[in-house]
Short mmCIF file of C-alpha atoms in Angstrom, two decimals:
data_model
loop_
_atom_site.label_atom_id
_atom_site.label_comp_id
_atom_site.label_asym_id
_atom_site.label_seq_id
_atom_site.Cartn_x
_atom_site.Cartn_y
_atom_site.Cartn_z
CA MET O 6 0.14 -0.41 0.00
CA SER O 7 1.20 3.40 -1.39
CA THR O 8 0.40 6.77 0.17
CA LYS O 9 0.85 10.01 -0.91
CA ALA O 10 1.61 12.89 1.81
CA SER O 11 3.09 16.13 1.28
CA ILE O 12 4.80 18.67 2.84
CA PRO O 13 3.71 22.54 1.41
CA PRO O 14 7.03 23.99 2.03
CA PRO O 15 6.92 27.69 4.67
CA PRO O 16 6.00 30.75 2.60
CA GLU O 17 9.08 32.98 1.94
CA THR O 18 8.57 36.79 1.59
CA VAL O 19 10.13 38.60 -1.91
CA LEU O 20 9.23 41.64 -0.80
CA ASP O 21 8.35 43.62 2.76
CA HIS O 22 6.64 46.77 2.73
CA ASP O 23 9.96 48.87 2.63
CA ASP O 24 11.07 46.90 -0.63
CA ILE O 25 7.30 47.52 -2.57
CA GLY O 26 7.58 51.14 -1.38
CA ARG O 27 10.97 51.17 -3.54
CA ALA O 28 9.81 49.38 -6.07
CA ILE O 29 6.60 51.41 -6.62
CA LYS O 30 8.99 54.76 -6.92
CA ARG O 31 10.91 52.77 -9.07
CA ILE O 32 8.17 52.34 -11.49
CA ALA O 33 7.14 55.32 -11.42
CA SER O 34 10.17 57.22 -12.23
CA ALA O 35 10.70 54.77 -14.62
CA ILE O 36 7.01 55.69 -15.90
CA VAL O 37 7.74 59.02 -16.00
CA GLU O 38 11.47 59.15 -17.79
CA GLN O 39 10.03 56.74 -20.57
CA THR O 40 7.16 58.61 -20.86
CA LYS O 41 9.05 62.38 -20.84
CA GLY O 42 7.45 63.42 -17.33
CA GLY O 43 4.03 61.48 -17.28
CA SER O 44 1.77 64.22 -18.54
CA SER O 45 0.54 62.29 -21.56
CA ILE O 46 -0.07 59.07 -20.05
CA ALA O 47 -3.20 57.07 -18.69
CA LEU O 48 -2.89 54.54 -15.96
CA VAL O 49 -5.31 51.45 -16.42
CA GLY O 50 -5.28 48.63 -13.15
CA ILE O 51 -6.23 45.45 -14.29
CA ARG O 52 -8.92 43.82 -11.90
CA GLU O 53 -8.75 43.06 -8.95
CA GLY O 54 -4.34 43.14 -8.15
CA GLY O 55 -3.56 46.01 -10.54
CA VAL O 56 -6.27 48.43 -9.40
CA PRO O 57 -4.36 49.82 -5.69
CA LEU O 58 -0.86 49.46 -7.77
CA SER O 59 -2.11 51.95 -9.94
CA ASN O 60 -3.47 53.89 -7.58
CA ARG O 61 0.25 53.70 -5.86
CA ILE O 62 2.10 54.97 -9.11
CA ALA O 63 -0.39 57.83 -10.44
CA SER O 64 0.09 59.03 -5.99
CA GLU O 65 4.44 59.12 -6.54
CA ILE O 66 4.07 60.72 -10.21
CA GLN O 67 1.83 63.34 -8.72
CA LYS O 68 4.51 63.53 -5.34
CA SER O 69 7.14 63.67 -8.16
CA GLU O 70 6.32 65.27 -11.30
CA GLY O 71 3.06 66.94 -9.44
CA VAL O 72 1.05 65.41 -12.83
CA ARG O 73 -2.05 64.03 -12.05
CA VAL O 74 -2.46 61.14 -14.51
CA PRO O 75 -6.17 59.47 -15.17
CA ILE O 76 -7.00 56.61 -13.59
CA GLY O 77 -8.77 53.98 -14.73
CA THR O 78 -9.76 49.89 -14.22
CA ILE O 79 -10.24 47.26 -16.43
CA GLU O 80 -11.86 43.87 -16.15
CA ILE O 81 -10.86 41.10 -18.27
CA ALA O 82 -13.48 38.41 -17.30
CA LEU O 83 -15.69 38.74 -20.57
CA TYR O 84 -12.15 38.96 -22.45
CA ARG O 85 -10.65 35.61 -21.41
CA ASP O 86 -10.00 32.77 -23.38
CA ASP O 87 -10.60 29.68 -21.39
CA VAL O 88 -14.26 31.31 -20.45
CA ALA O 89 -15.94 27.72 -21.12
CA SER O 90 -14.13 26.01 -18.73
CA ARG O 91 -13.82 27.88 -15.97
CA LYS O 92 -16.27 28.14 -13.04
CA ALA O 93 -18.56 31.46 -13.06
CA GLU O 94 -17.85 34.18 -10.94
CA VAL O 95 -19.21 37.57 -10.38
CA VAL O 96 -17.81 39.85 -13.19
CA GLY O 97 -16.47 43.18 -11.91
CA SER O 98 -17.58 46.39 -13.67
CA SER O 99 -14.54 48.16 -16.03
CA ASP O 100 -14.83 51.73 -14.94
CA ILE O 101 -12.78 54.11 -17.66
CA ARG O 102 -13.81 57.47 -17.75
CA PHE O 103 -10.77 59.62 -20.06
CA ALA O 104 -10.32 59.23 -23.66
CA VAL O 105 -8.74 56.15 -24.98
CA ASP O 106 -7.99 57.53 -28.72
CA GLY O 107 -4.64 59.26 -28.93
CA GLN O 108 -3.85 58.34 -25.03
CA ASP O 109 -0.58 56.56 -23.61
CA VAL O 110 -1.91 54.05 -21.45
CA VAL O 111 0.08 52.17 -18.90
CA LEU O 112 -1.35 48.94 -17.78
CA VAL O 113 -1.02 48.38 -14.61
CA ASP O 114 -1.33 44.35 -12.84
CA ASP O 115 0.68 42.31 -9.73
CA VAL O 116 1.73 39.38 -11.26
CA VAL O 117 2.50 38.65 -14.78
CA HIS O 118 2.80 35.05 -15.29
CA THR O 119 1.49 33.32 -18.92
CA GLY O 120 0.97 37.00 -20.51
CA ARG O 121 -3.31 36.02 -20.86
CA THR O 122 -4.42 38.32 -18.50
CA VAL O 123 -2.58 40.50 -20.40
CA ARG O 124 -3.66 39.71 -23.89
CA ALA O 125 -6.82 39.91 -22.53
CA ALA O 126 -6.42 43.82 -20.77
CA ILE O 127 -5.56 44.75 -24.49
CA ASP O 128 -8.21 43.61 -25.84
CA ALA O 129 -11.04 45.01 -23.42
CA LEU O 130 -8.70 48.67 -23.43
CA LEU O 131 -9.25 48.03 -27.74
CA ASP O 132 -12.80 48.60 -26.88
CA TYR O 133 -12.67 51.77 -25.53
CA GLY O 134 -10.76 53.58 -28.34
CA ARG O 135 -7.16 53.29 -29.73
CA PRO O 136 -4.55 54.21 -27.56
CA ARG O 137 -1.27 55.67 -29.37
CA ARG O 138 0.69 53.14 -26.91
CA ILE O 139 0.05 50.54 -24.71
CA TRP O 140 2.85 50.04 -21.93
CA LEU O 141 2.64 47.29 -19.37
CA ALA O 142 4.02 47.86 -15.47
CA ALA O 143 4.21 45.14 -12.99
CA LEU O 144 4.86 44.53 -9.46
CA THR O 145 6.47 41.21 -10.49
CA ASP O 146 7.37 39.26 -13.14
CA ARG O 147 7.13 35.44 -12.22
CA GLY O 148 8.31 34.59 -15.89
CA GLY O 149 6.52 31.35 -17.51
CA ARG O 150 4.61 32.97 -20.22
CA GLU O 151 2.37 31.11 -22.64
CA LEU O 152 2.44 35.07 -25.04
CA PRO O 153 5.01 37.01 -26.51
CA ILE O 154 4.09 39.92 -24.28
CA ALA O 155 7.01 42.16 -22.44
CA PRO O 156 6.43 44.09 -19.33
CA ASP O 157 7.87 47.74 -19.93
CA PHE O 158 8.21 48.29 -16.19
CA VAL O 159 8.80 45.52 -13.31
CA GLY O 160 9.65 45.84 -9.58
CA LEU O 161 10.80 42.29 -9.29
CA ALA O 162 11.35 39.71 -11.69
CA ILE O 163 12.02 35.90 -9.99
CA ASP O 164 10.91 32.53 -11.48
CA VAL O 165 8.70 31.10 -9.65
CA PRO O 166 8.16 26.96 -10.23
CA ALA O 167 5.09 25.71 -12.19
CA GLY O 168 2.14 24.63 -9.11
CA GLY O 169 3.73 27.70 -7.18
CA TYR O 170 2.31 31.10 -6.49
CA LEU O 171 2.94 34.64 -5.46
CA GLU O 172 0.35 36.37 -3.57
CA VAL O 173 0.64 39.82 -3.03
CA THR O 174 -0.85 41.77 0.33
CA LEU O 175 -1.06 46.00 -0.92
CA GLY O 176 -2.47 48.36 1.25
CA GLY O 177 -1.15 50.03 4.81
CA PRO O 178 1.96 48.71 6.56
CA LYS O 179 0.92 44.48 6.03
CA ASP O 180 2.39 45.28 2.08
CA ARG O 181 4.23 41.91 1.57
CA VAL O 182 4.58 39.90 -2.03
CA VAL O 183 5.13 36.12 -0.32
CA LEU O 184 6.68 33.14 -2.35
CA VAL O 185 4.14 29.53 -2.13
CA ARG O 186 6.62 26.68 -3.64
CA PRO O 187 4.44 23.93 -4.97
CA ALA O 188 3.91 21.19 -2.52
CA PHE O 189 6.98 18.48 -2.79
CA GLU O 190 5.37 14.90 -2.66
CA TYR O 191 6.65 11.67 -1.45
CA ALA O 192 5.41 8.46 -0.85
CA GLY O 193 4.87 7.54 2.86
CA MET K 7 -15.41 34.76 -4.47
CA ALA K 8 -18.94 34.89 -4.83
CA THR K 9 -20.07 31.66 -6.90
CA GLY K 10 -22.21 31.76 -10.28
CA LEU K 11 -24.60 29.47 -10.51
CA ARG K 12 -25.41 26.26 -9.06
CA ASP K 13 -28.01 24.55 -12.16
CA ARG K 14 -27.17 24.61 -15.57
CA HIS K 15 -30.56 25.80 -16.51
CA LEU K 16 -32.69 28.88 -15.36
CA LEU K 17 -35.95 27.69 -14.77
CA GLY K 18 -37.15 29.60 -12.66
CA ILE K 19 -36.81 31.93 -8.42
CA GLU K 20 -38.08 29.11 -6.80
CA GLY K 21 -35.02 26.93 -7.34
CA LEU K 22 -32.44 29.53 -6.35
CA GLU K 23 -30.32 30.80 -3.64
CA ARG K 24 -30.08 34.40 -2.31
CA GLU K 25 -26.80 34.06 -3.20
CA GLU K 26 -26.94 33.05 -6.28
CA ILE K 27 -29.59 35.91 -7.32
CA GLU K 28 -26.96 37.91 -6.27
CA ALA K 29 -24.59 36.66 -8.12
CA VAL K 30 -26.30 36.88 -11.29
CA LEU K 31 -26.92 40.92 -10.19
CA ASP K 32 -23.63 41.84 -9.71
CA SER K 33 -22.54 40.68 -12.64
CA ALA K 34 -25.36 42.24 -14.45
CA GLU K 35 -23.69 45.48 -13.39
CA ALA K 36 -21.12 44.37 -15.84
CA PHE K 37 -22.73 44.22 -18.36
CA TYR K 38 -24.72 47.45 -17.75
CA GLU K 39 -21.64 49.47 -18.45
CA VAL K 40 -20.67 47.30 -21.92
CA SER K 41 -24.56 48.30 -23.10
CA ARG K 42 -23.20 52.08 -22.39
CA ARG K 43 -19.93 51.61 -24.04
CA PRO K 44 -19.10 53.07 -27.19
CA VAL K 45 -18.51 49.43 -28.44
CA ARG K 46 -20.89 47.29 -26.92
CA LYS K 47 -19.73 44.00 -27.52
CA VAL K 48 -18.05 41.59 -25.32
CA PRO K 49 -16.28 38.21 -27.39
CA THR K 50 -17.30 36.33 -24.38
CA LEU K 51 -19.39 33.63 -26.29
CA ARG K 52 -17.55 33.90 -29.36
CA GLY K 53 -18.30 30.38 -31.09
CA LYS K 54 -21.55 29.49 -28.70
CA THR K 55 -24.76 29.36 -30.13
CA ILE K 56 -28.05 30.39 -28.49
CA LEU K 57 -30.86 29.38 -29.49
CA ASN K 58 -34.48 31.73 -28.68
CA VAL K 59 -37.58 29.06 -29.31
CA PHE K 60 -41.35 31.04 -28.30
CA TYR K 61 -44.04 29.53 -28.75
CA GLU K 62 -45.99 32.61 -27.54
CA ASN K 63 -45.63 35.77 -28.95
CA SER K 64 -43.00 38.35 -28.04
CA THR K 65 -41.41 40.73 -28.69
CA ARG K 66 -39.71 42.36 -25.51
CA THR K 67 -38.48 39.11 -24.14
CA ARG K 68 -37.10 37.89 -27.55
CA THR K 69 -35.28 41.13 -28.66
CA SER K 70 -34.03 41.47 -25.36
CA PHE K 71 -32.43 38.06 -25.16
CA GLU K 72 -31.14 38.73 -28.70
CA LEU K 73 -29.56 41.56 -28.18
CA ALA K 74 -27.95 39.70 -24.56
CA GLY K 75 -26.70 36.84 -26.60
CA LYS K 76 -25.47 39.44 -29.60
CA ARG K 77 -23.42 41.74 -27.72
CA LEU K 78 -21.38 38.53 -25.92
CA SER K 79 -20.63 37.67 -29.09
CA ALA K 80 -23.15 34.60 -29.27
CA ASP K 81 -24.73 33.21 -32.72
CA VAL K 82 -28.51 33.61 -31.80
CA VAL K 83 -31.36 32.08 -33.82
CA ASN K 84 -34.78 33.28 -33.46
CA ILE K 85 -37.31 30.13 -34.00
CA SER K 86 -41.50 31.15 -32.97
CA ALA K 87 -43.72 28.90 -33.29
CA SER K 88 -45.84 30.29 -36.58
CA SER K 89 -42.74 29.85 -38.27
CA SER K 90 -42.04 26.75 -36.97
CA SER K 91 -43.44 23.24 -37.78
CA THR K 92 -45.22 23.12 -34.33
CA THR K 93 -48.03 24.44 -36.57
CA LYS K 94 -47.39 21.55 -38.51
CA GLY K 95 -48.20 19.43 -35.87
CA GLU K 96 -44.76 18.02 -34.50
CA THR K 97 -45.09 17.90 -31.01
CA LEU K 98 -42.63 19.59 -28.29
CA SER K 99 -40.35 16.78 -27.34
CA ASP K 100 -40.01 16.60 -31.50
CA THR K 101 -39.04 20.10 -31.79
CA ILE K 102 -36.38 19.95 -29.10
CA ARG K 103 -35.10 16.96 -30.24
CA VAL K 104 -34.65 18.34 -33.70
CA LEU K 105 -33.14 21.13 -31.99
CA GLU K 106 -30.67 19.59 -30.06
CA ALA K 107 -29.14 17.94 -33.66
CA MET K 108 -28.24 21.48 -33.94
CA HIS K 109 -25.50 21.93 -31.31
CA PRO K 110 -26.34 24.50 -29.48
CA ASP K 111 -25.08 25.77 -26.20
CA ILE K 112 -28.04 27.14 -24.41
CA VAL K 113 -32.04 27.74 -25.59
CA VAL K 114 -34.30 29.96 -24.64
CA ILE K 115 -37.39 29.09 -24.47
CA ARG K 116 -41.12 30.47 -23.98
CA HIS K 117 -44.11 28.70 -23.85
CA SER K 118 -48.06 28.91 -22.96
CA ALA K 119 -47.50 25.13 -20.95
CA SER K 120 -46.03 25.60 -17.23
CA GLY K 121 -43.68 23.65 -16.35
CA ALA K 122 -42.72 23.36 -20.62
CA PRO K 123 -39.06 24.20 -19.33
CA HIS K 124 -38.80 21.79 -17.48
CA TYR K 125 -40.23 19.70 -19.51
CA VAL K 126 -37.36 19.91 -22.33
CA ALA K 127 -34.37 20.76 -19.75
CA GLU K 128 -34.83 16.68 -18.82
CA ARG K 129 -34.48 15.24 -22.32
CA VAL K 130 -30.89 17.67 -23.85
CA SER K 131 -27.67 18.17 -23.42
CA CYS K 132 -27.16 22.13 -23.22
CA SER K 133 -28.28 24.53 -20.78
CA ILE K 134 -31.98 25.93 -21.12
CA VAL K 135 -33.62 29.36 -20.03
CA ASN K 136 -37.29 30.08 -18.99
CA ALA K 137 -38.07 33.05 -20.94
CA GLY K 138 -41.50 32.67 -19.20
CA ASP K 139 -44.23 29.19 -18.56
CA GLY K 140 -47.34 29.68 -18.81
CA LEU K 141 -48.86 30.92 -15.66
CA HIS K 142 -45.37 29.69 -13.64
CA GLU K 143 -42.48 31.73 -13.41
CA HIS K 144 -40.43 34.35 -15.76
CA PRO K 145 -37.51 34.24 -13.63
CA THR K 146 -35.54 36.81 -15.87
CA GLN K 147 -37.60 39.29 -15.79
CA ALA K 148 -37.70 39.04 -11.53
CA LEU K 149 -34.28 39.45 -11.91
CA LEU K 150 -33.91 42.69 -13.89
CA ASP K 151 -36.96 44.15 -11.35
CA ALA K 152 -34.55 43.14 -8.66
CA PHE K 153 -31.88 44.97 -10.36
CA THR K 154 -33.79 48.27 -11.18
CA ILE K 155 -34.76 48.42 -7.32
CA ARG K 156 -31.67 47.90 -6.40
CA ARG K 157 -29.69 49.90 -9.38
CA HIS K 158 -32.47 53.15 -7.18
CA LYS K 159 -32.96 52.04 -4.15
CA GLY K 160 -29.72 51.16 -3.51
CA THR K 161 -31.02 47.99 -1.35
CA LEU K 162 -33.09 45.14 -1.96
CA THR K 163 -34.42 44.28 1.50
CA GLY K 164 -36.36 45.75 4.08
CA LEU K 165 -38.48 47.26 1.16
CA LYS K 166 -42.31 47.33 0.30
CA VAL K 167 -43.56 45.94 -2.44
CA ALA K 168 -46.81 46.57 -3.89
CA ILE K 169 -47.34 44.48 -6.70
CA CYS K 170 -51.33 45.14 -8.91
CA GLY K 171 -53.13 43.94 -10.56
CA ASP K 172 -54.36 40.24 -12.56
CA VAL K 173 -51.74 38.45 -10.45
CA ALA K 174 -53.95 35.21 -10.56
CA HIS K 175 -52.52 35.31 -15.29
CA SER K 176 -48.93 36.29 -13.90
CA ARG K 177 -46.18 34.90 -13.84
CA VAL K 178 -43.86 37.50 -13.51
CA ALA K 179 -46.07 38.37 -10.35
CA ARG K 180 -45.01 35.54 -9.04
CA SER K 181 -41.36 35.39 -9.50
CA ASN K 182 -41.35 39.13 -8.46
CA ALA K 183 -42.75 37.55 -4.82
CA LEU K 184 -40.69 34.17 -4.64
CA LEU K 185 -37.40 36.63 -5.00
CA LEU K 186 -38.48 39.67 -3.22
CA THR K 187 -39.49 37.70 -0.16
CA LYS K 188 -36.67 35.67 -0.92
CA LEU K 189 -34.26 38.54 0.11
CA GLY K 190 -36.47 39.49 2.84
CA ASN K 191 -38.79 42.11 1.24
CA GLU K 192 -42.57 42.90 2.22
CA VAL K 193 -44.64 41.84 -0.94
CA ARG K 194 -48.19 42.79 -1.22
CA PHE K 195 -50.51 41.68 -3.84
CA THR K 196 -53.43 43.34 -4.81
CA ALA K 197 -56.42 42.74 -6.95
CA PRO K 198 -59.97 41.56 -7.33
CA ARG K 199 -60.55 38.78 -5.75
CA THR K 200 -61.30 36.82 -9.09
CA LEU K 201 -57.59 37.52 -10.15
CA LEU K 202 -55.86 36.01 -7.28
CA PRO K 203 -54.15 32.55 -7.55
CA SER K 204 -55.85 30.38 -4.63
CA HIS K 205 -53.63 30.03 -1.95
CA VAL K 206 -52.48 33.07 -2.60
CA GLU K 207 -50.70 32.61 1.32
CA GLN K 208 -47.73 30.19 0.01
CA TYR K 209 -46.11 33.22 -1.53
CA GLY K 210 -45.64 34.61 2.09
CA VAL K 211 -47.38 38.06 1.36
CA SER K 212 -50.25 39.95 2.43
CA VAL K 213 -53.39 40.13 0.41
CA HIS K 214 -54.83 44.06 -0.01
CA ASP K 215 -58.28 44.14 -0.81
CA SER K 216 -58.08 48.06 -2.05
CA ILE K 217 -54.54 49.04 -4.16
CA GLU K 218 -54.54 52.24 -1.24
CA SER K 219 -53.89 50.45 0.78
CA ALA K 220 -51.50 47.93 -1.48
CA VAL K 221 -49.84 50.91 -2.15
CA GLU K 222 -49.57 52.85 1.17
CA GLY K 223 -45.56 53.89 2.56
CA ALA K 224 -44.86 51.31 -0.28
CA ASP K 225 -41.07 51.74 -1.18
CA VAL K 226 -42.43 50.09 -5.21
CA VAL K 227 -45.46 50.02 -6.82
CA MET K 228 -45.36 47.43 -9.64
CA MET K 229 -48.25 46.64 -12.07
CA LEU K 230 -49.06 43.94 -13.83
CA ARG K 231 -50.96 44.37 -17.33
CA ILE K 232 -54.43 43.19 -17.63
CA GLN K 233 -54.16 40.35 -20.12
CA LYS K 234 -57.31 40.87 -21.73
CA GLU K 235 -56.30 37.77 -23.93
CA ARG K 236 -56.81 35.38 -20.57
CA LEU K 237 -59.37 37.22 -19.12
CA ASP K 238 -62.87 35.28 -20.86
CA GLY K 239 -65.24 37.81 -18.81
CA ALA K 240 -66.79 35.93 -16.00
CA LEU K 241 -63.43 37.75 -13.97
CA LEU K 242 -63.68 41.36 -14.51
CA PRO K 243 -67.02 42.84 -15.20
CA SER K 244 -65.45 45.76 -17.34
CA MET K 245 -62.23 46.68 -18.27
CA ARG K 246 -63.67 50.47 -17.13
CA GLU K 247 -64.69 49.70 -13.87
CA TYR K 248 -61.31 47.63 -13.04
CA ALA K 249 -59.32 50.81 -14.16
CA ARG K 250 -61.53 52.77 -12.04
CA THR K 251 -61.07 50.84 -9.27
CA PHE K 252 -57.69 49.36 -9.20
CA GLY K 253 -55.81 51.40 -11.89
CA LEU K 254 -52.48 53.63 -11.20
CA ASN K 255 -53.33 57.35 -11.00
CA ALA K 256 -50.80 60.11 -9.32
CA ARG K 257 -54.07 60.70 -6.40
CA ARG K 258 -53.27 56.68 -5.50
CA LEU K 259 -49.27 57.08 -6.21
CA ALA K 260 -49.40 59.75 -3.98
CA GLY K 261 -49.67 57.39 -0.66
CA ALA K 262 -46.40 55.60 -1.52
CA LYS K 263 -43.19 56.96 -0.39
CA PRO K 264 -42.56 60.33 -1.95
CA ASP K 265 -39.67 58.58 -3.60
CA ALA K 266 -41.10 55.30 -4.33
CA VAL K 267 -40.89 53.78 -8.20
CA VAL K 268 -43.29 53.01 -10.17
CA MET K 269 -42.64 49.73 -12.07
CA HIS K 270 -44.46 47.76 -15.61
CA PRO K 271 -43.40 44.13 -17.18
CA GLY K 272 -45.15 46.06 -20.26
CA PRO K 273 -46.39 45.76 -22.59
CA MET K 274 -48.58 48.95 -20.98
CA ASN K 275 -52.03 49.00 -21.18
CA ARG K 276 -52.42 52.91 -21.01
CA GLY K 277 -55.62 54.10 -19.25
CA VAL K 278 -56.78 50.52 -18.28
CA GLU K 279 -54.18 49.44 -15.15
CA ILE K 280 -51.81 52.24 -15.46
CA ASN K 281 -52.07 56.62 -16.23
CA PRO K 282 -50.45 58.22 -18.72
CA ASP K 283 -49.50 60.90 -15.81
CA VAL K 284 -47.89 57.86 -14.19
CA ALA K 285 -46.60 56.00 -16.68
CA ASP K 286 -44.33 58.74 -17.64
CA GLY K 287 -44.00 60.64 -15.09
CA LYS K 288 -40.45 60.98 -12.64
CA GLN K 289 -41.05 57.58 -10.57
CA SER K 290 -41.62 55.52 -13.60
CA VAL K 291 -38.11 53.74 -13.73
CA ILE K 292 -40.58 51.63 -17.14
CA LEU K 293 -37.45 52.44 -19.38
CA ASP K 294 -35.13 52.03 -17.11
CA GLN K 295 -36.77 48.06 -16.81
CA VAL K 296 -35.68 47.70 -20.53
CA GLU K 297 -32.03 48.42 -20.57
CA ALA K 298 -31.79 46.51 -17.24
CA GLY K 299 -32.99 43.65 -19.10
CA VAL K 300 -30.18 42.85 -21.43
CA ALA K 301 -27.65 43.46 -18.81
CA VAL K 302 -29.22 40.66 -17.00
CA ARG K 303 -29.99 38.14 -19.25
CA MET K 304 -26.09 39.37 -20.57
CA ALA K 305 -25.17 38.52 -17.35
CA VAL K 306 -27.21 34.81 -16.89
CA LEU K 307 -26.43 33.75 -20.68
CA TYR K 308 -22.62 34.53 -19.30
CA MET K 309 -23.05 32.69 -16.14
CA LEU K 310 -24.38 29.36 -18.03
CA SER K 311 -22.21 29.36 -20.58
CA ALA K 312 -19.15 28.74 -17.92
CA ASP K 313 -18.13 24.97 -16.54
CA PRO K 314 -20.25 23.91 -13.58
CA GLY K 315 -17.62 20.97 -12.96
CA SER K 316 -14.52 22.91 -12.46
CA GLY K 317 -13.88 24.02 -9.14
CA SER K 318 -13.51 26.99 -8.45
CA SER K 319 -9.36 26.26 -6.92
CA VAL K 320 -7.94 27.81 -9.67
CA THR K 321 -8.33 30.79 -8.37
CA LYS K 322 -5.58 29.80 -6.06
CA LEU K 323 -3.13 29.41 -8.17
CA GLN K 324 -1.88 32.89 -9.89
CA LYS K 325 -4.76 33.74 -11.64
CA GLU K 326 -3.81 33.48 -14.52
#
């Protein structure tokens, strides 16, 4: 008789509160540098994880440049490529109140992984108009891309093995990014 | 994260849990936004086929389902009884077998026989949506009414809702009473005794003999259409008498809360159950109901298209 047991390895904090603060500052200043002052851009957070992040980046830009960039949120559930194979969940609403036509838009997400979410977000955004350029900012890039998509601004690049995941908590003093590795299985 | 619908069919409000109703209404908010964008279409149900099978005449419900399917990028085919082989003598189960051979993903069905969608649902592998069956239920109407009430009142619990008119023949009244009582609202029926269903107490509502007493202090006044085609003359002495005793006018509406909303599932008989001054007045949300209908039906079609078998454990992994 063989039974399998698995030991979950201890979660590892890869970014703490201060690291995240610095990473967001760095992303914000890179955006400002690349877009020549940030006055022509808008930020769009991908729901849910990208939304608090886009707000934080916007307030950093406002602090350093005195520019208030327009912020929006985008829901990608309706643009997924795997609708039929997923359990139905409540769909959130997109909220984009600025004109997308001709705008430089920075899509913001907490984790970039396969690239499928970003693909869906690009398609969703294009239904609101024709932006001049779409950029991509992410707090973390965990690798494992399945589509030819690359972020322009990244806080931390870290390889996460398949089956593991990054747990991002944003908001207040509990800010952190935790790496949860896949459980180690052994025959017992 | 709240989940979607447990069943792969939507046959009535009766089988739904409170959480499922709220999941549909919450998702409908997103689809409401889609209908107000420059591009009113999302690719979600690309490659899916939806059949609208209507054994009873309907313009608004059929159009609403058709738009909902099209805005989700599904292929929508309308089949109405007058053009179908039903008139040539084909039975319901034969028709459904033929339609199933066309491999639809969802069949939306309206039928004059109560329970027809349930009968069909037991015999097919696709999803069935009840778009009104006889005197039984009209679940998407109740959901869109709930969505409209929630948008205007900011809540969907603890409200006083008066449902006035031909309750006995109204599947809208039945589905609404089931939904609203399930969510903790006070529902009042008012109608001439001949237009009340037998055993009306089972719906958990109060029954009022005068419209004045039903409307008193109400947050929502929902008028029902007098279905002339279902009356045989024995139930009401005359339309004029009905309009005088049970029609909603500005004077009667004044008894409700000042911010009460007036609803009607349509089509209206102006001057019978509802006066034009109220139907077109500030408190009327009748056209909002129509707009909500497309959003709510999009939410239902979307939620029935997801795989009920796949676990939500996916969400624990990276969301991609």
